[in-house]
Short mmCIF file of C-alpha atoms in Angstrom, two decimals:
data_model
loop_
_atom_site.label_atom_id
_atom_site.label_comp_id
_atom_site.label_asym_id
_atom_site.label_seq_id
_atom_site.Cartn_x
_atom_site.Cartn_y
_atom_site.Cartn_z
CA MET A 147 -4.35 -3.18 25.90
CA ARG A 148 -4.10 0.47 26.90
CA SER A 149 -3.81 2.19 30.21
CA THR A 150 -6.35 4.79 31.20
CA SER A 151 -3.81 7.54 31.80
CA GLN A 152 -3.77 10.12 29.02
CA ASN A 153 -0.37 11.73 29.74
CA ARG A 154 -0.93 14.67 27.39
CA SER A 155 1.18 17.78 27.68
CA PRO A 156 -0.36 21.18 26.88
CA SER A 157 2.68 21.95 24.71
CA ILE A 158 2.04 19.06 22.36
CA ARG A 159 1.14 20.21 18.88
CA TRP A 160 -1.01 17.17 18.12
CA ARG A 161 -4.51 17.43 19.48
CA ILE A 162 -7.57 15.25 19.62
CA ARG A 163 -11.07 16.61 19.11
CA LEU A 164 -13.52 16.12 21.94
CA SER A 165 -15.28 13.58 19.72
CA GLY A 166 -12.14 11.43 19.82
CA ARG A 167 -11.52 11.73 16.10
CA CYS A 168 -7.95 12.43 15.03
CA ARG A 169 -7.45 16.08 14.10
CA LEU A 170 -3.94 17.45 13.83
CA ASP A 171 -2.67 20.98 14.07
CA MET A 172 -0.97 22.35 10.97
CA THR A 173 2.15 23.24 12.99
CA ALA A 174 2.90 19.51 12.81
CA ALA A 175 3.97 20.19 9.22
CA ASP A 176 7.35 21.38 10.58
CA LEU A 177 8.13 18.01 12.17
CA THR A 178 10.28 15.15 10.95
CA LEU A 179 9.14 11.57 11.36
CA ASP A 180 11.47 11.18 14.34
CA ALA A 181 10.32 14.42 15.98
CA ALA A 182 6.72 13.37 15.46
CA LEU A 183 7.33 10.01 17.14
CA SER A 184 8.99 11.82 20.04
CA GLU A 185 5.87 13.92 20.53
CA TRP A 186 3.57 10.91 20.21
CA SER A 187 5.70 9.16 22.84
CA ALA A 188 5.25 12.08 25.23
CA GLN A 189 1.55 12.33 24.47
CA TYR A 190 0.46 8.70 24.48
CA GLY A 191 3.08 7.27 26.85
CA ASP A 192 2.12 3.82 28.01
CA HIS A 193 -0.64 3.20 25.48
CA THR A 194 0.22 0.18 23.36
CA ALA A 195 1.77 1.43 20.13
CA VAL A 196 2.63 -1.74 18.25
CA THR A 197 2.45 -5.51 18.72
CA ASP A 198 3.21 -8.50 16.53
CA GLY A 199 1.90 -11.29 18.75
CA GLN A 200 5.36 -11.96 20.19
CA THR A 201 6.36 -8.49 21.37
CA ALA A 202 4.34 -5.43 22.36
CA TRP A 203 5.69 -1.93 22.95
CA ASP A 204 3.98 1.13 24.29
CA TYR A 205 4.77 4.54 22.80
CA ARG A 206 7.66 5.26 25.16
CA GLN A 207 9.21 1.85 24.54
CA LEU A 208 8.89 2.22 20.78
CA TYR A 209 10.63 5.58 20.87
CA GLU A 210 13.39 4.33 23.15
CA LYS A 211 13.98 1.34 20.86
CA THR A 212 14.22 3.81 17.98
CA LEU A 213 16.88 5.83 19.82
CA VAL A 214 18.94 2.77 20.72
CA LEU A 215 18.74 1.54 17.13
CA ALA A 216 19.80 4.95 15.82
CA ASP A 217 22.87 4.83 18.06
CA LEU A 218 23.69 1.30 16.89
CA LEU A 219 23.33 2.17 13.21
CA ARG A 220 25.44 5.32 13.58
CA LYS A 221 28.23 3.28 15.15
CA ARG A 222 28.10 0.95 12.14
CA GLY A 223 28.70 3.83 9.73
CA ILE A 224 25.20 4.86 8.67
CA VAL A 225 25.05 8.65 8.45
CA ARG A 226 22.78 11.37 7.14
CA GLY A 227 22.12 10.76 3.46
CA SER A 228 23.08 7.07 3.56
CA ARG A 229 20.71 5.06 1.41
CA VAL A 230 19.70 1.79 3.06
CA ILE A 231 17.99 -1.18 1.40
CA MET A 232 15.24 -2.21 3.85
CA GLN A 233 13.42 -5.48 3.18
CA MET A 234 11.77 -6.48 6.44
CA THR A 235 8.64 -8.35 7.43
CA ASN A 236 5.70 -7.27 9.57
CA THR A 237 7.12 -7.27 13.09
CA VAL A 238 7.55 -4.55 15.72
CA TRP A 239 11.07 -4.03 14.38
CA PHE A 240 9.86 -2.59 11.09
CA PRO A 241 8.59 0.73 12.52
CA ALA A 242 11.50 0.86 15.00
CA VAL A 243 14.12 0.57 12.24
CA PHE A 244 12.20 2.89 9.92
CA PHE A 245 12.01 5.66 12.54
CA ALA A 246 15.63 5.09 13.61
CA LEU A 247 16.86 5.64 10.05
CA SER A 248 14.65 8.74 9.77
CA ARG A 249 16.23 10.14 12.94
CA ILE A 250 19.73 9.71 11.52
CA GLY A 251 18.67 11.33 8.27
CA ALA A 252 19.46 8.13 6.37
CA VAL A 253 17.14 7.17 3.51
CA PRO A 254 15.52 3.73 3.69
CA ILE A 255 14.62 2.20 0.32
CA LEU A 256 11.48 0.25 1.11
CA CYS A 257 11.49 -3.11 -0.67
CA LEU A 258 8.63 -5.60 -0.47
CA PRO A 259 9.23 -9.26 0.43
CA ALA A 260 8.21 -10.20 -3.12
CA HIS A 261 11.21 -8.32 -4.55
CA LYS A 262 14.06 -10.66 -5.31
CA GLU A 263 17.68 -10.31 -6.46
CA LEU A 264 17.00 -9.05 -9.99
CA VAL A 265 14.85 -6.14 -8.81
CA ILE A 266 16.88 -5.27 -5.71
CA GLY A 267 20.11 -5.46 -7.70
CA GLY A 268 18.67 -2.99 -10.20
CA ILE A 269 17.69 -0.67 -7.37
CA CYS A 270 21.20 -0.93 -5.93
CA ARG A 271 22.73 0.08 -9.25
CA ASN A 272 20.56 3.19 -9.30
CA ALA A 273 20.62 4.17 -5.62
CA LYS A 274 24.08 2.97 -4.50
CA PRO A 275 23.12 1.94 -0.94
CA ALA A 276 25.50 2.23 1.99
CA ALA A 277 23.79 -0.49 4.05
CA MET A 278 21.22 -3.27 3.80
CA ILE A 279 18.65 -4.69 6.21
CA PHE A 280 16.92 -7.97 5.32
CA THR A 281 14.80 -10.75 6.73
CA ARG A 282 16.45 -14.17 6.63
CA ARG A 283 13.47 -16.17 5.41
CA TYR A 284 9.84 -15.54 4.56
CA LEU A 285 7.17 -17.71 2.94
CA LYS A 286 9.67 -20.50 2.16
CA PHE A 287 12.14 -18.16 0.44
CA GLN A 288 15.66 -17.97 1.88
CA TYR A 289 16.76 -14.31 1.69
CA GLU A 290 20.06 -14.71 3.55
CA GLU A 291 22.16 -15.91 0.60
CA MET A 292 20.63 -13.28 -1.68
CA ALA A 293 21.35 -10.57 0.91
CA GLN A 294 24.97 -11.65 1.32
CA ASN A 295 25.50 -11.71 -2.45
CA LEU A 296 24.03 -8.23 -2.87
CA ALA A 297 25.95 -6.83 0.11
CA ALA A 298 29.23 -8.18 -1.26
CA GLN A 299 28.50 -6.92 -4.76
CA TYR A 300 27.60 -3.40 -3.66
CA GLY A 301 30.13 -2.89 -0.85
CA CYS A 302 27.75 -3.29 2.10
CA ALA A 303 29.13 -6.47 3.70
CA GLU A 304 30.20 -4.56 6.83
CA ARG A 305 26.79 -2.93 7.09
CA LEU A 306 24.49 -5.89 6.43
CA PHE A 307 21.83 -6.50 9.10
CA PHE A 308 19.11 -9.11 9.55
CA GLU A 309 15.92 -8.25 11.37
CA ASP A 310 16.27 -11.12 13.84
CA GLU A 311 19.53 -9.60 15.16
CA PHE A 312 18.07 -6.37 16.48
CA ALA A 313 16.68 -7.71 19.76
CA ALA A 314 20.14 -8.87 20.88
CA LEU A 315 22.00 -5.91 19.37
CA THR A 316 19.84 -3.37 21.22
CA SER A 317 19.76 -5.13 24.60
CA ALA A 318 23.42 -4.53 25.47
CA ASP A 319 24.41 -1.10 26.77
CA ALA A 320 20.92 0.28 26.09
CA ASP A 321 21.04 2.97 28.78
CA ALA A 322 24.32 4.37 27.50
CA ALA A 323 23.02 4.24 23.93
CA LEU A 324 19.95 6.21 24.96
CA GLU A 325 22.10 8.84 26.66
CA ARG A 326 24.38 9.18 23.63
CA GLU A 327 21.49 9.44 21.17
CA ARG A 328 19.57 11.99 23.23
CA ALA A 329 22.65 14.21 23.10
CA VAL A 330 22.67 14.25 19.28
CA THR A 331 21.65 17.63 17.88
CA ASP A 332 22.48 17.24 14.18
CA LEU A 333 19.07 15.99 13.06
CA PRO A 334 17.25 16.20 9.71
CA SER A 335 14.64 18.83 8.80
CA ALA A 336 11.05 18.43 7.64
CA ASP A 337 11.87 18.98 3.97
CA ASP A 338 14.70 16.45 3.84
CA LEU A 339 14.28 13.23 1.91
CA ALA A 340 12.77 10.73 4.36
CA PHE A 341 12.65 7.52 2.31
CA LEU A 342 12.35 6.05 -1.16
CA SER A 343 9.44 3.80 -2.01
CA LEU A 344 9.09 1.76 -5.18
CA SER A 345 6.66 2.26 -8.03
CA GLY A 346 4.09 -0.49 -8.48
CA GLY A 347 4.75 -1.24 -12.15
CA THR A 348 4.92 -4.77 -13.52
CA THR A 349 7.85 -4.37 -15.91
CA GLY A 350 11.54 -3.65 -15.43
CA ILE A 351 13.13 -2.13 -12.34
CA PRO A 352 10.72 -0.08 -10.18
CA LYS A 353 11.14 3.68 -10.19
CA LEU A 354 12.22 5.26 -6.91
CA ILE A 355 9.66 7.59 -5.33
CA PRO A 356 11.12 10.28 -3.04
CA ARG A 357 9.04 11.22 0.00
CA THR A 358 9.94 13.95 2.48
CA HIS A 359 9.16 14.01 6.19
CA ARG A 360 6.75 16.90 5.70
CA ASP A 361 4.77 15.51 2.79
CA TYR A 362 4.46 12.01 4.24
CA LEU A 363 3.28 13.17 7.63
CA TYR A 364 0.67 15.27 5.86
CA ASN A 365 -0.28 12.25 3.73
CA ALA A 366 -0.82 10.21 6.90
CA ARG A 367 -2.62 13.04 8.64
CA VAL A 368 -5.30 13.71 6.01
CA THR A 369 -6.01 10.01 5.41
CA ALA A 370 -6.19 9.36 9.17
CA GLU A 371 -8.81 12.08 9.43
CA ARG A 372 -10.83 10.61 6.57
CA ALA A 373 -10.66 7.16 8.20
CA VAL A 374 -11.77 8.69 11.55
CA LEU A 375 -8.82 7.20 13.42
CA SER A 376 -8.52 7.91 17.13
CA ALA A 377 -6.72 6.71 20.25
CA GLU A 378 -9.26 3.87 20.36
CA SER A 379 -8.36 2.62 16.88
CA VAL A 380 -6.67 -0.76 16.45
CA MET A 381 -5.18 -1.13 12.96
CA LEU A 382 -4.39 -4.65 11.71
CA ASN A 383 -1.53 -4.62 9.19
CA ILE A 384 -1.55 -7.73 7.01
CA LEU A 385 -0.18 -6.00 3.90
CA PRO A 386 3.63 -5.69 3.81
CA ALA A 387 4.58 -2.70 5.95
CA ALA A 388 6.75 -1.30 3.13
CA HIS A 389 3.58 -0.89 1.04
CA ASN A 390 2.45 2.75 0.97
CA PHE A 391 -1.09 1.69 1.87
CA ALA A 392 0.16 -0.11 4.99
CA LEU A 393 2.78 2.44 6.01
CA GLY A 394 1.14 5.84 5.79
CA THR A 395 -2.27 5.85 4.05
CA PRO A 396 -3.07 6.03 6.92
CA GLY A 397 -1.42 2.77 7.97
CA ILE A 398 1.19 2.57 10.70
CA ILE A 399 2.05 6.25 10.79
CA GLY A 400 -1.53 7.51 10.68
CA THR A 401 -2.51 5.16 13.51
CA LEU A 402 0.43 6.14 15.72
CA MET A 403 -0.28 9.80 14.99
CA CYS A 404 -3.69 9.40 16.59
CA GLY A 405 -2.59 7.32 19.57
CA GLY A 406 -3.98 4.04 18.28
CA THR A 407 -2.49 0.55 18.27
CA VAL A 408 -0.90 -1.19 15.28
CA VAL A 409 -1.10 -4.98 15.09
CA MET A 410 1.57 -6.37 12.76
CA GLN A 411 0.62 -9.69 11.13
CA LYS A 412 3.65 -11.30 9.50
CA TYR A 413 2.02 -13.75 7.09
CA PRO A 414 -1.00 -13.24 4.78
CA ASP A 415 -2.97 -16.04 6.42
CA ILE A 416 -6.73 -15.44 6.52
CA THR A 417 -7.38 -17.76 9.47
CA GLU A 418 -4.79 -15.81 11.47
CA PHE A 419 -6.27 -12.54 10.21
CA PHE A 420 -9.69 -13.26 11.70
CA ALA A 421 -8.13 -14.65 14.89
CA ASN A 422 -6.26 -11.35 15.28
CA VAL A 423 -9.42 -9.32 14.67
CA GLU A 424 -11.05 -11.16 17.57
CA ALA A 425 -8.01 -11.26 19.88
CA TYR A 426 -7.01 -7.61 19.58
CA GLY A 427 -10.42 -6.02 19.02
CA VAL A 428 -9.31 -4.73 15.62
CA THR A 429 -11.35 -1.74 14.45
CA ILE A 430 -9.83 -1.09 11.02
CA THR A 431 -7.63 -2.78 8.44
CA SER A 432 -6.31 -2.16 4.92
CA LEU A 433 -6.61 -4.86 2.24
CA VAL A 434 -6.12 -5.31 -1.47
CA PRO A 435 -9.05 -6.89 -3.38
CA ALA A 436 -7.30 -10.28 -3.62
CA LEU A 437 -7.21 -10.48 0.19
CA VAL A 438 -10.79 -9.25 0.48
CA ASN A 439 -11.89 -12.10 -1.80
CA MET A 440 -10.00 -14.57 0.39
CA CYS A 441 -11.84 -13.12 3.41
CA ILE A 442 -15.19 -13.46 1.64
CA ARG A 443 -14.56 -17.11 0.80
CA TYR A 444 -13.42 -17.81 4.35
CA ARG A 445 -16.46 -16.17 5.92
CA ASN A 446 -18.77 -18.10 3.58
CA LEU A 447 -17.35 -21.28 5.12
CA PHE A 448 -16.52 -20.19 8.68
CA ASP A 449 -18.36 -17.38 10.44
CA ASP A 450 -17.64 -18.17 14.10
CA ASP A 451 -14.87 -15.57 14.57
CA ASP A 452 -16.01 -12.54 16.54
CA VAL A 453 -15.66 -9.55 14.18
CA SER A 454 -17.91 -7.22 16.15
CA SER A 455 -15.07 -4.77 16.78
CA LEU A 456 -14.30 -4.35 13.06
CA ARG A 457 -15.77 -1.07 11.86
CA TYR A 458 -13.92 -0.29 8.64
CA VAL A 459 -12.12 -2.21 5.91
CA MET A 460 -10.11 0.04 3.61
CA VAL A 461 -9.73 -1.47 0.14
CA GLY A 462 -7.38 -0.31 -2.60
CA GLY A 463 -4.49 -1.24 -4.85
CA ALA A 464 -6.53 -2.80 -7.69
CA MET A 465 -10.00 -2.83 -9.23
CA PHE A 466 -12.72 -3.70 -6.71
CA ARG A 467 -16.12 -4.79 -7.98
CA PRO A 468 -19.40 -3.59 -6.38
CA GLU A 469 -20.52 -7.14 -5.61
CA GLU A 470 -17.24 -7.74 -3.76
CA ALA A 471 -17.79 -4.59 -1.69
CA GLU A 472 -21.33 -5.69 -0.84
CA ALA A 473 -20.18 -9.19 0.15
CA ALA A 474 -17.35 -7.79 2.30
CA GLU A 475 -19.73 -5.57 4.25
CA ARG A 476 -22.31 -8.31 4.67
CA LEU A 477 -19.94 -11.08 5.72
CA MET A 478 -17.42 -9.04 7.72
CA HIS A 479 -20.04 -6.76 9.35
CA CYS A 480 -18.06 -3.64 8.49
CA THR A 481 -18.13 -0.52 6.34
CA VAL A 482 -15.94 -0.52 3.25
CA ILE A 483 -13.79 2.55 2.62
CA GLN A 484 -12.66 2.48 -0.99
CA VAL A 485 -9.22 3.95 -1.62
CA PHE A 486 -7.61 4.99 -4.88
CA GLY A 487 -4.08 5.98 -4.06
CA MET A 488 -0.55 5.82 -5.34
CA SER A 489 2.90 5.72 -3.81
CA GLU A 490 3.57 8.91 -5.75
CA GLY A 491 1.17 10.72 -3.44
CA MET A 492 -2.48 11.62 -3.89
CA THR A 493 -5.14 9.50 -2.20
CA PHE A 494 -8.87 9.43 -2.96
CA MET A 495 -11.20 7.88 -0.38
CA THR A 496 -14.89 7.32 0.12
CA ASP A 497 -16.34 8.79 3.31
CA CYS A 498 -17.18 6.45 6.17
CA ASP A 499 -20.81 7.59 6.08
CA ALA A 500 -21.16 7.54 2.28
CA PRO A 501 -24.25 5.74 0.93
CA GLU A 502 -23.94 2.21 -0.43
CA GLN A 503 -24.07 3.40 -4.04
CA VAL A 504 -20.89 5.40 -3.44
CA ARG A 505 -19.11 2.91 -1.14
CA TRP A 506 -19.60 0.02 -3.53
CA HIS A 507 -19.08 1.73 -6.89
CA ASP A 508 -16.79 4.74 -6.43
CA GLN A 509 -13.36 5.58 -5.07
CA GLY A 510 -14.35 8.86 -3.44
CA LYS A 511 -12.74 12.27 -3.32
CA PRO A 512 -9.23 13.63 -2.66
CA SER A 513 -8.08 13.43 0.95
CA ALA A 514 -6.67 16.96 1.28
CA PRO A 515 -8.36 20.27 0.45
CA GLU A 516 -5.27 21.35 -1.50
CA ASP A 517 -5.33 18.29 -3.78
CA GLU A 518 -6.02 18.99 -7.45
CA TYR A 519 -7.02 16.57 -10.16
CA ARG A 520 -8.29 16.64 -13.71
CA ILE A 521 -9.78 14.02 -16.03
CA VAL A 522 -8.51 14.60 -19.54
CA ASP A 523 -8.74 13.16 -23.05
CA ALA A 524 -5.80 12.02 -25.17
CA ASP A 525 -5.03 15.65 -26.08
CA GLY A 526 -4.96 16.80 -22.46
CA ASN A 527 -8.34 18.55 -22.58
CA ASP A 528 -10.74 18.25 -19.66
CA VAL A 529 -13.72 15.98 -20.27
CA PRO A 530 -17.23 16.65 -18.89
CA ASP A 531 -18.49 14.87 -15.77
CA GLY A 532 -19.61 11.36 -16.59
CA GLU A 533 -17.15 10.93 -19.46
CA ALA A 534 -14.03 8.82 -19.16
CA GLY A 535 -10.48 10.04 -19.47
CA GLU A 536 -7.08 9.81 -17.81
CA ILE A 537 -6.95 11.14 -14.26
CA ILE A 538 -3.97 13.42 -13.57
CA VAL A 539 -3.11 14.80 -10.13
CA ARG A 540 -0.98 17.26 -8.17
CA GLY A 541 -0.95 18.45 -4.58
CA PRO A 542 1.04 19.04 -1.39
CA TYR A 543 1.97 15.40 -0.82
CA THR A 544 2.25 14.30 -4.46
CA ILE A 545 5.81 14.06 -5.77
CA ARG A 546 7.13 16.41 -8.45
CA GLY A 547 9.45 13.82 -9.95
CA TYR A 548 11.07 10.42 -9.48
CA TYR A 549 14.46 10.00 -7.85
CA GLU A 550 17.34 10.43 -10.34
CA ASN A 551 15.16 9.47 -13.32
CA PRO A 552 14.73 12.32 -15.84
CA ASP A 553 13.43 10.00 -18.58
CA ALA A 554 10.58 8.76 -16.38
CA ASN A 555 9.86 12.32 -15.29
CA ARG A 556 9.40 13.46 -18.89
CA ARG A 557 6.92 10.64 -19.45
CA SER A 558 5.07 10.92 -16.14
CA PHE A 559 4.64 14.65 -15.44
CA ASN A 560 3.27 17.43 -17.62
CA SER A 561 4.44 21.04 -17.85
CA GLU A 562 1.91 22.11 -15.18
CA GLY A 563 3.33 19.67 -12.63
CA TYR A 564 0.51 17.13 -12.85
CA TYR A 565 1.41 13.48 -12.35
CA LEU A 566 0.01 11.40 -15.22
CA THR A 567 -1.39 8.37 -13.44
CA GLY A 568 -2.27 6.29 -16.52
CA ASP A 569 -5.58 5.41 -14.84
CA ARG A 570 -8.88 5.79 -16.67
CA ALA A 571 -11.63 7.41 -14.61
CA LEU A 572 -14.77 9.50 -14.62
CA ARG A 573 -16.28 11.99 -12.20
CA THR A 574 -19.80 11.19 -11.02
CA PRO A 575 -22.54 13.85 -10.64
CA GLU A 576 -21.89 13.72 -6.87
CA GLY A 577 -18.23 14.63 -7.43
CA ASN A 578 -16.75 11.20 -6.69
CA VAL A 579 -14.10 9.56 -8.82
CA ARG A 580 -14.79 6.15 -10.34
CA ILE A 581 -11.76 4.25 -11.61
CA LEU A 582 -12.39 2.26 -14.79
CA GLY A 583 -9.01 0.63 -15.39
CA ARG A 584 -5.72 1.51 -16.99
CA VAL A 585 -5.63 3.77 -20.05
CA ARG A 586 -3.04 1.55 -21.72
CA GLU A 587 -4.93 -1.68 -21.00
CA GLN A 588 -7.59 -0.84 -23.56
CA ILE A 589 -7.95 -3.66 -26.10
CA ASN A 590 -8.49 -2.79 -29.77
CA ARG A 591 -10.26 -5.77 -31.34
CA ALA A 592 -11.13 -5.23 -34.99
CA GLY A 593 -11.53 -1.50 -34.37
CA GLU A 594 -13.75 -1.93 -31.31
CA LYS A 595 -12.38 -0.60 -28.02
CA ILE A 596 -12.75 -2.96 -25.04
CA MET A 597 -11.94 -2.00 -21.45
CA PRO A 598 -10.79 -5.12 -19.58
CA ALA A 599 -12.25 -3.93 -16.27
CA ALA A 600 -15.76 -3.75 -17.71
CA LEU A 601 -15.55 -7.25 -19.18
CA GLU A 602 -14.03 -8.60 -15.95
CA GLU A 603 -17.00 -7.23 -14.02
CA TRP A 604 -19.48 -8.94 -16.35
CA ILE A 605 -17.63 -12.26 -16.23
CA CYS A 606 -17.52 -12.25 -12.42
CA ARG A 607 -21.30 -12.06 -12.30
CA SER A 608 -21.22 -15.77 -13.10
CA GLU A 609 -21.63 -17.79 -9.91
CA ASN A 610 -18.98 -20.17 -11.23
CA VAL A 611 -16.26 -17.50 -11.54
CA LEU A 612 -14.31 -16.56 -8.41
CA GLU A 613 -11.77 -14.26 -10.04
CA CYS A 614 -10.75 -13.33 -13.55
CA ALA A 615 -8.43 -11.14 -15.56
CA VAL A 616 -8.79 -10.02 -19.18
CA ILE A 617 -5.80 -9.32 -21.41
CA GLY A 618 -5.33 -8.36 -25.04
CA VAL A 619 -3.26 -10.78 -27.15
CA PRO A 620 -1.67 -9.41 -30.34
CA ASP A 621 -3.27 -10.86 -33.46
CA ALA A 622 -2.39 -10.22 -37.12
CA GLU A 623 -6.02 -10.08 -38.31
CA LEU A 624 -7.93 -8.56 -35.38
CA GLY A 625 -5.25 -6.37 -33.84
CA HIS A 626 -5.93 -8.05 -30.51
CA LYS A 627 -7.75 -11.13 -29.35
CA ILE A 628 -9.51 -11.12 -25.99
CA CYS A 629 -8.13 -13.68 -23.55
CA VAL A 630 -9.66 -14.44 -20.17
CA TYR A 631 -7.81 -16.10 -17.30
CA ALA A 632 -10.31 -17.31 -14.69
CA VAL A 633 -10.40 -19.04 -11.32
CA THR A 634 -13.63 -21.06 -11.26
CA GLU A 635 -15.59 -23.27 -8.89
CA LYS A 636 -15.90 -26.00 -11.56
CA PRO A 637 -14.61 -26.44 -15.11
CA MET A 638 -15.93 -24.00 -17.72
CA THR A 639 -15.54 -23.87 -21.49
CA LEU A 640 -15.22 -20.80 -23.69
CA GLN A 641 -18.59 -21.63 -25.22
CA GLU A 642 -20.22 -21.74 -21.78
CA LEU A 643 -18.63 -18.44 -20.81
CA ASN A 644 -19.78 -16.70 -23.98
CA ALA A 645 -23.27 -18.14 -23.62
CA PHE A 646 -23.41 -16.66 -20.13
CA LEU A 647 -22.22 -13.27 -21.40
CA LYS A 648 -24.77 -13.26 -24.21
CA GLY A 649 -27.43 -13.97 -21.61
CA GLU A 650 -26.20 -10.86 -19.78
CA GLN A 651 -26.73 -8.87 -23.01
CA VAL A 652 -23.00 -8.22 -23.43
CA SER A 653 -22.16 -6.89 -26.91
CA ASP A 654 -20.75 -9.46 -29.33
CA PHE A 655 -17.48 -7.58 -29.78
CA TYR A 656 -16.79 -8.03 -26.03
CA LEU A 657 -17.01 -11.83 -26.24
CA PRO A 658 -13.67 -13.49 -25.43
CA ASP A 659 -11.67 -15.39 -28.03
CA LEU A 660 -9.66 -17.42 -25.53
CA LEU A 661 -10.27 -18.83 -22.04
CA ARG A 662 -7.64 -20.23 -19.71
CA LEU A 663 -8.53 -21.69 -16.31
CA THR A 664 -6.00 -21.34 -13.51
CA ASP A 665 -5.80 -22.10 -9.80
CA ALA A 666 -4.75 -18.53 -8.94
CA LEU A 667 -4.00 -15.28 -10.71
CA PRO A 668 -0.38 -14.08 -10.46
CA LEU A 669 0.07 -10.89 -8.45
CA THR A 670 2.63 -8.10 -8.55
CA PRO A 671 4.54 -7.29 -5.33
CA VAL A 672 1.87 -4.71 -4.43
CA GLY A 673 -1.05 -7.12 -4.86
CA LYS A 674 -2.31 -6.20 -8.32
CA VAL A 675 -3.03 -8.86 -10.94
CA ASP A 676 0.15 -9.23 -13.00
CA LYS A 677 -1.23 -9.07 -16.53
CA ASN A 678 2.23 -9.04 -18.06
CA GLU A 679 2.87 -12.40 -16.40
CA LEU A 680 -0.43 -13.70 -17.82
CA LEU A 681 0.66 -12.65 -21.30
CA ARG A 682 4.03 -14.36 -20.76
CA MET A 683 2.21 -17.52 -19.63
CA LEU A 684 0.11 -17.52 -22.79
CA GLU A 685 3.13 -16.91 -25.03
CA GLN A 686 4.99 -19.75 -23.35
CA GLU A 687 1.98 -22.04 -23.84
CA GLU A 688 1.85 -21.20 -27.55
CA ARG A 689 5.59 -21.86 -27.97
CA SER A 690 5.44 -25.26 -26.26
#
């Protein structure tokens, strides 16, 4: 996959330790995403940068495609400061378009394939895009009509692109386009807005999260170091590339930064996932727990794929139970790196060489030495180690506010500049963070406080339960009833579930009041269980 030539210039500011582990010089903090890709192109040359099974580009080819795309987009009226809706799938064109827009100084708004017209229309009203880039179809959904409607509604019809057009559009006059683009000198700076990502909430229109070139490169750098990425790393991207986890934590950018190879998998198919691990010699991947559980079930049935190259599986985005971590390591022959991160910035990770107790139970420590966090009670006072509270964070790559949203800023940041995550956590005696769930998910049942994550963990100890989610249902007498949605191997009654929980010595006030069996739990666009949708499902059931 890679040539043996190193092609490294002494002037390059990115350096690799003798051990091969990625270690980047702080002078890289002055680079933009485009300038960084230019240096990686000079440094890594004909090493394979990205492939999607149909097309493969080395570092020079990726950068040249970026330049040709930048010239094309400029000619179509995209300029510095233009906001661009970008809803693309996992192909080689995603990083090429992303870096091309960053070179222009335009601001891509990274939408996930799961976002449809209601959400994207709301984003358009807030961000007023100048252009739009879409896929035509994905997982049986036809995006083309939606894209045309949005483009007409928001004045982008002349600057509407589809990802399957770029191969043809960049093949004509490529040499002249390269010459024109290399002559451009009006380029963005490191502190300019690089892109807008979307908050991972489950209600309303997502908030827009502003990331600069400087902070996002640093984000990718420190997480790449913690994941011990190197020029020998092969990162398999099965999560949507617009997801923060897949893009830069360390994701695509962190892998390219270290000279590795990114394999873009378009569809979330587990059979294809393991085929790609074997075919490309994948060494690391990032998954949400729902995908990990699919991998576990697959490997319990089929274990003939060669996964010997796979060293690390990074897991984040939702609660991850210790037994799931143990099963993933045992069946996938890898080391789990737990990740607690947020599109707003700060990322906690377990170390690659952490003991099992830490890897399976905790979410690690902050990625950067400058990161700060506190665990506080409802009054904002720090709680002792071992006690639960809300985790609040600030640091060099954590945002100071949402884009054009003062109301959300007042709710989400305190006077000291800490971002209020809304996540409930504790600090272990070893200094690791352990995430316990969402502060606002706490269920108050007849005065007793129930954390859904704790009950979910107990329920999933049953061999019959594959997945579950616990929600609080408003009730006039109790305050809330406890409702469980579960995916099971065979039918289960509420009485059977509660008998199991009693056998596990679970307190009576934790026993569920309602049980609903389902084939699958609904997920948000970023792969978290959509508990608001579960509540809507229950309300609809009660109305019918």
